[in-house]
């Protein structure tokens, strides 16, 4: 009995907060979520940029681990961009084209996943092959940004 009440209370609280959110709040949450995912992607990408620039020593184990994480995160891009926020009028770096050609957007995310896997595999082959694979991964980020991210957002 007690358990049932707890469960009901939890369910009510959860659905309450879910349905109480306004359309604008839901759009803002979607924007925060996708930007958050990309921040996490960048947090794994950043150390490899440092290695490529010679700012930190090359570390194959870190490259392999971080590339593996990016390969796990990139497939989430299509999920966190599923919500169309074009009509919200809220500020974000996402271009409208994402929701005009979602298949192309998903394809670009899939390229990033493939190249992150290739980078993880290249890491054990030394710095040269690793940095070549890293260049390809970086080009896949850029490829999507050029089409779908506002320029002044970086
Ligand atoms: C399939 C498309 C796509 C791919 C692939 C992609 N990005 Fe992005 N990225 C975007 C879009 C769109 C935004 C703007 C999102 C927004 O502001 O709502 C963005 C924003 C960002 C941001 C800013 C996040 C913030 O608001 O603070 C960073 C950092 C970033 N991307 C890094 C990367 C890196 C690094 C890679 C490659 C490993 C990558 N992205 C691959 C589409 C992509």
Short mmCIF file of C-alpha atoms and ligand atoms in Angstrom, two decimals:
data_model
loop_
_atom_site.label_atom_id
_atom_site.label_comp_id
_atom_site.label_asym_id
_atom_site.label_seq_id
_atom_site.Cartn_x
_atom_site.Cartn_y
_atom_site.Cartn_z
CA UNK A 1 0.00 0.00 0.00
CA UNK A 2 2.69 2.44 1.07
CA UNK A 3 4.75 1.54 -1.99
CA UNK A 4 1.79 2.17 -4.23
CA UNK A 5 1.29 5.61 -2.77
CA UNK A 6 4.96 6.46 -3.22
CA UNK A 7 4.84 5.26 -6.80
CA UNK A 8 1.68 7.22 -7.53
CA UNK A 9 3.14 10.35 -5.97
CA UNK A 10 6.29 10.00 -8.03
CA UNK A 11 4.31 9.41 -11.21
CA UNK A 12 2.09 12.42 -10.55
CA UNK A 13 5.06 14.65 -9.79
CA UNK A 14 6.84 13.50 -12.93
CA UNK A 15 3.94 13.86 -15.34
CA UNK A 16 2.98 17.12 -13.65
CA UNK A 17 6.35 18.66 -14.38
CA UNK A 18 6.30 17.18 -17.86
CA UNK A 19 2.98 18.66 -18.85
CA UNK A 20 3.35 21.89 -16.93
CA UNK A 21 6.26 22.94 -19.14
CA UNK A 22 5.27 25.49 -21.74
CA UNK A 23 6.12 25.05 -25.41
CA UNK A 24 8.88 27.62 -24.95
CA UNK A 25 10.32 25.78 -21.96
CA UNK A 26 10.32 22.52 -23.90
CA UNK A 27 12.10 24.15 -26.83
CA UNK A 28 14.68 25.71 -24.48
CA UNK A 29 15.25 22.32 -22.85
CA UNK A 30 15.79 20.75 -26.28
CA UNK A 31 18.32 23.47 -27.17
CA UNK A 32 20.14 23.12 -23.82
CA UNK A 33 20.23 19.34 -24.25
CA UNK A 34 21.70 19.33 -27.74
CA UNK A 35 24.22 22.07 -26.90
CA UNK A 36 25.12 20.07 -23.78
CA UNK A 37 25.76 16.94 -25.85
CA UNK A 38 28.02 18.89 -28.21
CA UNK A 39 29.89 20.33 -25.22
CA UNK A 40 30.51 16.78 -24.02
CA UNK A 41 31.67 15.75 -27.51
CA UNK A 42 34.03 18.75 -27.52
CA UNK A 43 35.38 17.82 -24.07
CA UNK A 44 36.65 14.53 -25.53
CA UNK A 45 37.80 16.18 -28.75
CA UNK A 46 39.75 19.01 -27.07
CA UNK A 47 42.67 16.99 -25.61
CA UNK A 48 43.36 15.47 -29.05
CA UNK A 49 43.46 18.99 -30.52
CA UNK A 50 46.07 19.81 -27.86
CA UNK A 51 48.13 16.76 -28.93
CA UNK A 52 47.82 17.69 -32.61
CA UNK A 53 49.17 21.18 -31.81
CA UNK A 54 51.98 19.76 -29.67
CA UNK A 55 50.64 21.54 -26.58
CA UNK A 56 50.36 18.27 -24.66
CA UNK A 57 52.28 15.01 -25.24
CA UNK A 58 50.80 12.44 -27.60
CA UNK A 59 49.03 9.73 -25.63
CA UNK A 60 47.60 6.88 -27.71
CA UNK A 61 45.52 5.53 -24.81
CA UNK A 62 43.78 8.88 -24.31
CA UNK A 63 43.11 9.22 -28.05
CA UNK A 64 41.65 5.71 -28.19
CA UNK A 65 39.45 6.32 -25.16
CA UNK A 66 38.25 9.77 -26.23
CA UNK A 67 37.57 8.73 -29.82
CA UNK A 68 35.60 5.77 -28.46
CA UNK A 69 33.49 8.14 -26.36
CA UNK A 70 32.82 10.39 -29.36
CA UNK A 71 31.75 7.28 -31.31
CA UNK A 72 29.23 6.58 -28.54
CA UNK A 73 27.97 10.16 -28.36
CA UNK A 74 27.64 10.99 -32.07
CA UNK A 75 24.71 8.57 -32.65
CA UNK A 76 22.80 10.62 -30.04
CA UNK A 77 22.91 13.71 -32.27
CA UNK A 78 19.90 12.63 -34.29
CA UNK A 79 17.95 12.08 -31.06
CA UNK A 80 18.77 15.43 -29.45
CA UNK A 81 18.01 17.27 -32.70
CA UNK A 82 14.73 15.40 -33.25
CA UNK A 83 12.73 18.26 -31.72
CA UNK A 84 12.17 21.00 -34.28
CA UNK A 85 12.75 24.34 -32.50
CA UNK A 86 12.44 26.58 -35.59
CA UNK A 87 9.16 28.14 -34.48
CA UNK A 88 10.31 28.85 -30.92
CA UNK A 89 12.19 32.03 -31.85
CA UNK A 90 14.80 31.10 -29.24
CA UNK A 91 18.47 31.86 -29.80
CA UNK A 92 20.63 28.92 -30.86
CA UNK A 93 23.38 28.05 -33.29
CA UNK A 94 21.22 25.58 -35.21
CA UNK A 95 20.18 26.43 -38.77
CA UNK A 96 16.66 25.72 -40.05
CA UNK A 97 18.08 23.40 -42.71
CA UNK A 98 18.47 20.65 -40.10
CA UNK A 99 14.72 20.08 -40.10
CA UNK A 100 14.39 20.58 -43.85
CA UNK A 101 16.76 17.71 -44.60
CA UNK A 102 17.01 15.54 -41.50
CA UNK A 103 18.25 12.58 -43.58
CA UNK A 104 21.30 14.57 -44.65
CA UNK A 105 21.89 15.77 -41.07
CA UNK A 106 21.74 12.17 -39.81
CA UNK A 107 24.15 11.13 -42.57
CA UNK A 108 26.66 13.73 -41.41
CA UNK A 109 26.33 12.51 -37.82
CA UNK A 110 26.90 8.92 -39.05
CA UNK A 111 30.10 10.05 -40.82
CA UNK A 112 31.36 11.48 -37.52
CA UNK A 113 30.59 8.18 -35.77
CA UNK A 114 32.48 6.18 -38.42
CA UNK A 115 35.49 8.49 -38.32
CA UNK A 116 35.60 8.43 -34.52
CA UNK A 117 35.72 4.62 -34.67
CA UNK A 118 38.48 4.82 -37.30
CA UNK A 119 40.42 7.20 -35.03
CA UNK A 120 40.08 4.86 -32.04
CA UNK A 121 41.48 2.07 -34.23
CA UNK A 122 44.32 4.22 -35.58
CA UNK A 123 45.52 5.26 -32.13
CA UNK A 124 47.70 2.16 -31.68
CA UNK A 125 49.49 2.80 -35.00
CA UNK A 126 51.53 5.79 -33.85
CA UNK A 127 51.17 9.54 -34.01
CA UNK A 128 51.25 9.93 -37.82
CA UNK A 129 48.31 7.65 -38.69
CA UNK A 130 46.45 8.87 -35.58
CA UNK A 131 46.67 12.50 -36.58
CA UNK A 132 45.61 11.67 -40.13
CA UNK A 133 42.50 9.93 -38.75
CA UNK A 134 41.96 12.84 -36.37
CA UNK A 135 42.05 15.27 -39.30
CA UNK A 136 39.31 13.23 -40.98
CA UNK A 137 37.20 13.31 -37.82
CA UNK A 138 37.65 17.07 -37.49
CA UNK A 139 36.63 17.53 -41.11
CA UNK A 140 33.40 15.68 -40.36
CA UNK A 141 32.58 18.12 -37.52
CA UNK A 142 33.34 21.01 -39.85
CA UNK A 143 31.30 19.43 -42.63
CA UNK A 144 28.18 19.48 -40.50
CA UNK A 145 28.87 22.91 -39.01
CA UNK A 146 29.29 24.47 -42.45
CA UNK A 147 25.83 23.32 -43.46
CA UNK A 148 23.91 23.44 -40.22
CA UNK A 149 25.54 25.72 -37.66
CA UNK A 150 25.31 29.52 -37.63
CA UNK A 151 28.67 31.09 -38.52
CA UNK A 152 28.75 33.64 -35.72
CA UNK A 153 28.28 30.79 -33.26
CA UNK A 154 31.80 29.58 -34.18
C1 LIG B 1 25.44 16.31 -37.69
C2 LIG B 1 25.88 17.66 -37.43
C3 LIG B 1 27.00 17.96 -36.49
C4 LIG B 1 28.15 17.23 -36.28
C5 LIG B 1 28.59 15.93 -36.95
C6 LIG B 1 28.91 17.95 -35.29
N1 LIG B 1 28.25 19.09 -34.90
FE1 LIG B 1 28.87 20.43 -33.54
N2 LIG B 1 27.11 21.47 -33.74
C7 LIG B 1 26.13 21.20 -34.66
C8 LIG B 1 25.06 22.18 -34.55
C9 LIG B 1 23.82 22.24 -35.38
C10 LIG B 1 25.43 23.04 -33.49
C11 LIG B 1 24.61 24.23 -32.92
C12 LIG B 1 23.62 23.68 -31.91
C13 LIG B 1 22.76 24.73 -31.22
O1 LIG B 1 23.27 25.83 -30.90
O2 LIG B 1 21.59 24.44 -30.96
C14 LIG B 1 26.73 22.56 -33.01
C15 LIG B 1 27.42 23.13 -31.95
C16 LIG B 1 28.64 22.69 -31.48
C17 LIG B 1 29.34 23.27 -30.36
C18 LIG B 1 28.83 24.41 -29.48
C19 LIG B 1 27.99 23.85 -28.35
C20 LIG B 1 27.51 24.95 -27.41
O3 LIG B 1 26.44 25.51 -27.65
O4 LIG B 1 28.25 25.27 -26.47
C21 LIG B 1 30.53 22.60 -30.24
C22 LIG B 1 31.61 22.85 -29.20
C23 LIG B 1 30.56 21.59 -31.28
N3 LIG B 1 29.40 21.67 -32.02
C24 LIG B 1 31.61 20.72 -31.48
C25 LIG B 1 31.59 19.66 -32.40
C26 LIG B 1 32.67 18.71 -32.58
C27 LIG B 1 34.01 18.75 -31.86
C28 LIG B 1 32.25 17.82 -33.52
C29 LIG B 1 32.97 16.63 -34.12
C30 LIG B 1 33.59 15.67 -33.24
C31 LIG B 1 30.91 18.21 -33.91
N4 LIG B 1 30.55 19.34 -33.22
C32 LIG B 1 30.15 17.54 -34.83
C33 LIG B 1 26.13 20.16 -35.55
C34 LIG B 1 27.09 19.14 -35.62
#
